[in-house]
Tab-separated table of N, CA and C in Angstrom:
chain	number	residue	atom	x	y	z
A	1168	MET	N	10.336	6.058	-20.293
A	1168	MET	CA	10.346	4.734	-20.877
A	1168	MET	C	9.706	3.761	-19.887
A	1169	ILE	N	8.809	2.942	-20.373
A	1169	ILE	CA	8.143	1.946	-19.538
A	1169	ILE	C	8.918	0.643	-19.620
A	1170	GLU	N	9.116	0.034	-18.449
A	1170	GLU	CA	9.861	-1.217	-18.358
A	1170	GLU	C	9.089	-2.167	-17.451
A	1171	ILE	N	8.984	-3.438	-17.852
A	1171	ILE	CA	8.375	-4.480	-17.027
A	1171	ILE	C	9.505	-5.330	-16.479
A	1172	ILE	N	9.567	-5.429	-15.150
A	1172	ILE	CA	10.654	-6.148	-14.491
A	1172	ILE	C	10.099	-7.404	-13.847
A	1173	ASP	N	10.717	-8.550	-14.146
A	1173	ASP	CA	10.387	-9.798	-13.475
A	1173	ASP	C	11.148	-9.815	-12.150
A	1174	VAL	N	10.410	-9.757	-11.056
A	1174	VAL	CA	11.029	-9.789	-9.735
A	1174	VAL	C	11.196	-11.241	-9.332
A	1175	ASN	N	12.365	-11.574	-8.800
A	1175	ASN	CA	12.651	-12.932	-8.362
A	1175	ASN	C	13.497	-12.875	-7.091
A	1176	SER	N	13.919	-14.025	-6.597
A	1176	SER	CA	14.645	-14.057	-5.326
A	1176	SER	C	15.990	-13.340	-5.392
A	1177	SER	N	16.560	-13.197	-6.572
A	1177	SER	CA	17.861	-12.539	-6.666
A	1177	SER	C	17.765	-11.013	-6.759
A	1178	ASN	N	16.584	-10.478	-7.107
A	1178	ASN	CA	16.473	-9.020	-7.227
A	1178	ASN	C	15.326	-8.415	-6.412
A	1179	VAL	N	14.683	-9.211	-5.574
A	1179	VAL	CA	13.530	-8.729	-4.814
A	1179	VAL	C	13.892	-7.582	-3.874
A	1180	GLU	N	15.104	-7.567	-3.359
A	1180	GLU	CA	15.490	-6.484	-2.453
A	1180	GLU	C	15.709	-5.172	-3.208
A	1181	THR	N	15.941	-5.252	-4.487
A	1181	THR	CA	16.098	-4.057	-5.318
A	1181	THR	C	14.759	-3.578	-5.858
A	1182	TYR	N	13.927	-4.513	-6.364
A	1182	TYR	CA	12.697	-4.139	-7.055
A	1182	TYR	C	11.420	-4.483	-6.310
A	1183	GLY	N	11.519	-5.105	-5.157
A	1183	GLY	CA	10.317	-5.532	-4.448
A	1183	GLY	C	9.352	-4.403	-4.170
A	1184	PHE	N	8.145	-4.741	-3.838
A	1184	PHE	CA	7.108	-3.738	-3.634
A	1184	PHE	C	7.022	-3.377	-2.144
A	1185	PHE	N	7.867	-2.441	-1.777
A	1185	PHE	CA	7.967	-2.017	-0.398
A	1185	PHE	C	7.625	-0.540	-0.292
A	1186	CYS	N	7.119	-0.157	0.859
A	1186	CYS	CA	6.887	1.251	1.153
A	1186	CYS	C	8.238	1.958	1.178
A	1187	LEU	N	8.280	3.174	0.714
A	1187	LEU	CA	9.542	3.921	0.706
A	1187	LEU	C	10.104	4.114	2.108
A	1188	ARG	N	9.249	3.988	3.120
A	1188	ARG	CA	9.716	4.132	4.499
A	1188	ARG	C	10.192	2.814	5.098
A	1189	SER	N	10.126	1.716	4.345
A	1189	SER	CA	10.570	0.424	4.862
A	1189	SER	C	12.033	0.484	5.257
A	1190	LYS	N	12.326	-0.153	6.353
A	1190	LYS	CA	13.689	-0.159	6.869
A	1190	LYS	C	14.277	-1.559	6.698
A	1191	PRO	N	15.256	-1.715	5.807
A	1191	PRO	CA	15.814	-3.043	5.523
A	1191	PRO	C	16.350	-3.791	6.735
A	1192	LYS	N	16.672	-3.098	7.799
A	1192	LYS	CA	17.195	-3.780	8.990
A	1192	LYS	C	16.091	-4.176	9.968
A	1193	SER	N	14.845	-3.767	9.697
A	1193	SER	CA	13.749	-4.084	10.618
A	1193	SER	C	13.344	-5.555	10.488
A	1194	GLU	N	12.784	-6.077	11.561
A	1194	GLU	CA	12.368	-7.482	11.594
A	1194	GLU	C	11.277	-7.761	10.558
A	1195	GLY	N	10.311	-6.845	10.419
A	1195	GLY	CA	9.230	-7.041	9.455
A	1195	GLY	C	9.726	-7.099	8.023
A	1196	TYR	N	10.666	-6.231	7.685
A	1196	TYR	CA	11.248	-6.220	6.340
A	1196	TYR	C	11.945	-7.549	6.061
A	1197	LYS	N	12.747	-8.006	7.012
A	1197	LYS	CA	13.479	-9.266	6.846
A	1197	LYS	C	12.523	-10.441	6.683
A	1198	LYS	N	11.443	-10.433	7.456
A	1198	LYS	CA	10.457	-11.519	7.350
A	1198	LYS	C	9.766	-11.506	5.990
A	1199	LYS	N	9.452	-10.311	5.494
A	1199	LYS	CA	8.789	-10.209	4.189
A	1199	LYS	C	9.706	-10.720	3.083
A	1200	ILE	N	10.983	-10.352	3.117
A	1200	ILE	CA	11.949	-10.845	2.119
A	1200	ILE	C	12.046	-12.362	2.178
A	1201	LYS	N	12.153	-12.903	3.384
A	1201	LYS	CA	12.260	-14.361	3.544
A	1201	LYS	C	11.014	-15.051	2.987
A	1202	TRP	N	9.831	-14.505	3.331
A	1202	TRP	CA	8.581	-15.082	2.845
A	1202	TRP	C	8.522	-15.045	1.323
A	1203	LEU	N	8.859	-13.892	0.724
A	1203	LEU	CA	8.828	-13.767	-0.733
A	1203	LEU	C	9.778	-14.747	-1.408
A	1204	LYS	N	10.982	-14.893	-0.867
A	1204	LYS	CA	11.953	-15.816	-1.471
A	1204	LYS	C	11.434	-17.247	-1.441
A	1205	HIS	N	10.776	-17.638	-0.355
A	1205	HIS	CA	10.180	-18.981	-0.299
A	1205	HIS	C	9.059	-19.115	-1.331
A	1206	ARG	N	8.246	-18.083	-1.466
A	1206	ARG	CA	7.145	-18.138	-2.438
A	1206	ARG	C	7.676	-18.176	-3.870
A	1207	PHE	N	8.772	-17.475	-4.169
A	1207	PHE	CA	9.371	-17.565	-5.503
A	1207	PHE	C	9.787	-19.002	-5.785
A	1208	ASN	N	10.340	-19.678	-4.778
A	1208	ASN	CA	10.714	-21.081	-4.954
A	1208	ASN	C	9.493	-21.957	-5.202
A	1209	ASP	N	8.331	-21.531	-4.682
A	1209	ASP	CA	7.086	-22.266	-4.893
A	1209	ASP	C	6.431	-21.927	-6.232
A	1210	GLY	N	6.991	-20.955	-6.958
A	1210	GLY	CA	6.458	-20.608	-8.264
A	1210	GLY	C	5.793	-19.242	-8.359
A	1211	LEU	N	5.848	-18.450	-7.298
A	1211	LEU	CA	5.271	-17.106	-7.346
A	1211	LEU	C	5.891	-16.294	-8.469
A	1212	LYS	N	5.054	-15.593	-9.207
A	1212	LYS	CA	5.507	-14.691	-10.275
A	1212	LYS	C	5.122	-13.275	-9.877
A	1213	LEU	N	6.053	-12.352	-9.985
A	1213	LEU	CA	5.809	-10.965	-9.632
A	1213	LEU	C	6.451	-10.076	-10.680
A	1214	LYS	N	5.670	-9.165	-11.207
A	1214	LYS	CA	6.177	-8.216	-12.202
A	1214	LYS	C	5.924	-6.808	-11.687
A	1215	ILE	N	6.888	-5.944	-11.898
A	1215	ILE	CA	6.799	-4.546	-11.506
A	1215	ILE	C	6.864	-3.713	-12.784
A	1216	ILE	N	5.984	-2.724	-12.886
A	1216	ILE	CA	6.014	-1.811	-14.016
A	1216	ILE	C	6.692	-0.521	-13.561
A	1217	GLN	N	7.710	-0.114	-14.293
A	1217	GLN	CA	8.391	1.138	-13.998
A	1217	GLN	C	8.254	2.073	-15.196
A	1218	ASP	N	7.997	3.317	-14.884
A	1218	ASP	CA	7.917	4.358	-15.906
A	1218	ASP	C	8.974	5.400	-15.559
A	1219	ASN	N	10.002	5.466	-16.369
A	1219	ASN	CA	11.144	6.359	-16.117
A	1219	ASN	C	11.744	6.132	-14.738
A	1220	GLY	N	11.888	4.870	-14.351
A	1220	GLY	CA	12.529	4.513	-13.095
A	1220	GLY	C	11.648	4.536	-11.870
A	1221	SER	N	10.353	4.881	-12.016
A	1221	SER	CA	9.433	4.928	-10.881
A	1221	SER	C	8.402	3.826	-11.021
A	1222	GLN	N	8.149	3.107	-9.922
A	1222	GLN	CA	7.138	2.064	-9.947
A	1222	GLN	C	5.771	2.693	-10.056
A	1223	LYS	N	4.891	2.000	-10.763
A	1223	LYS	CA	3.541	2.486	-10.988
A	1223	LYS	C	2.526	1.539	-10.363
A	1224	ASP	N	1.486	2.076	-9.754
A	1224	ASP	CA	0.388	1.285	-9.231
A	1224	ASP	C	-0.629	1.081	-10.342
A	1225	LEU	N	-1.209	-0.089	-10.363
A	1225	LEU	CA	-2.254	-0.375	-11.347
A	1225	LEU	C	-3.584	-0.474	-10.656
């Protein structure tokens, strides 16, 4: 089943576009989350396409 997910500041840590090797406790990961949350407040729109629970590249 294909699903389009609107990513926002409340779910970016669940659905964000991160490498599977990303480490949530690393400084770079934390900075990326902080940056994304600020951009969402500025109006950034991000959608993720999932097919049977897996993100797909376009």
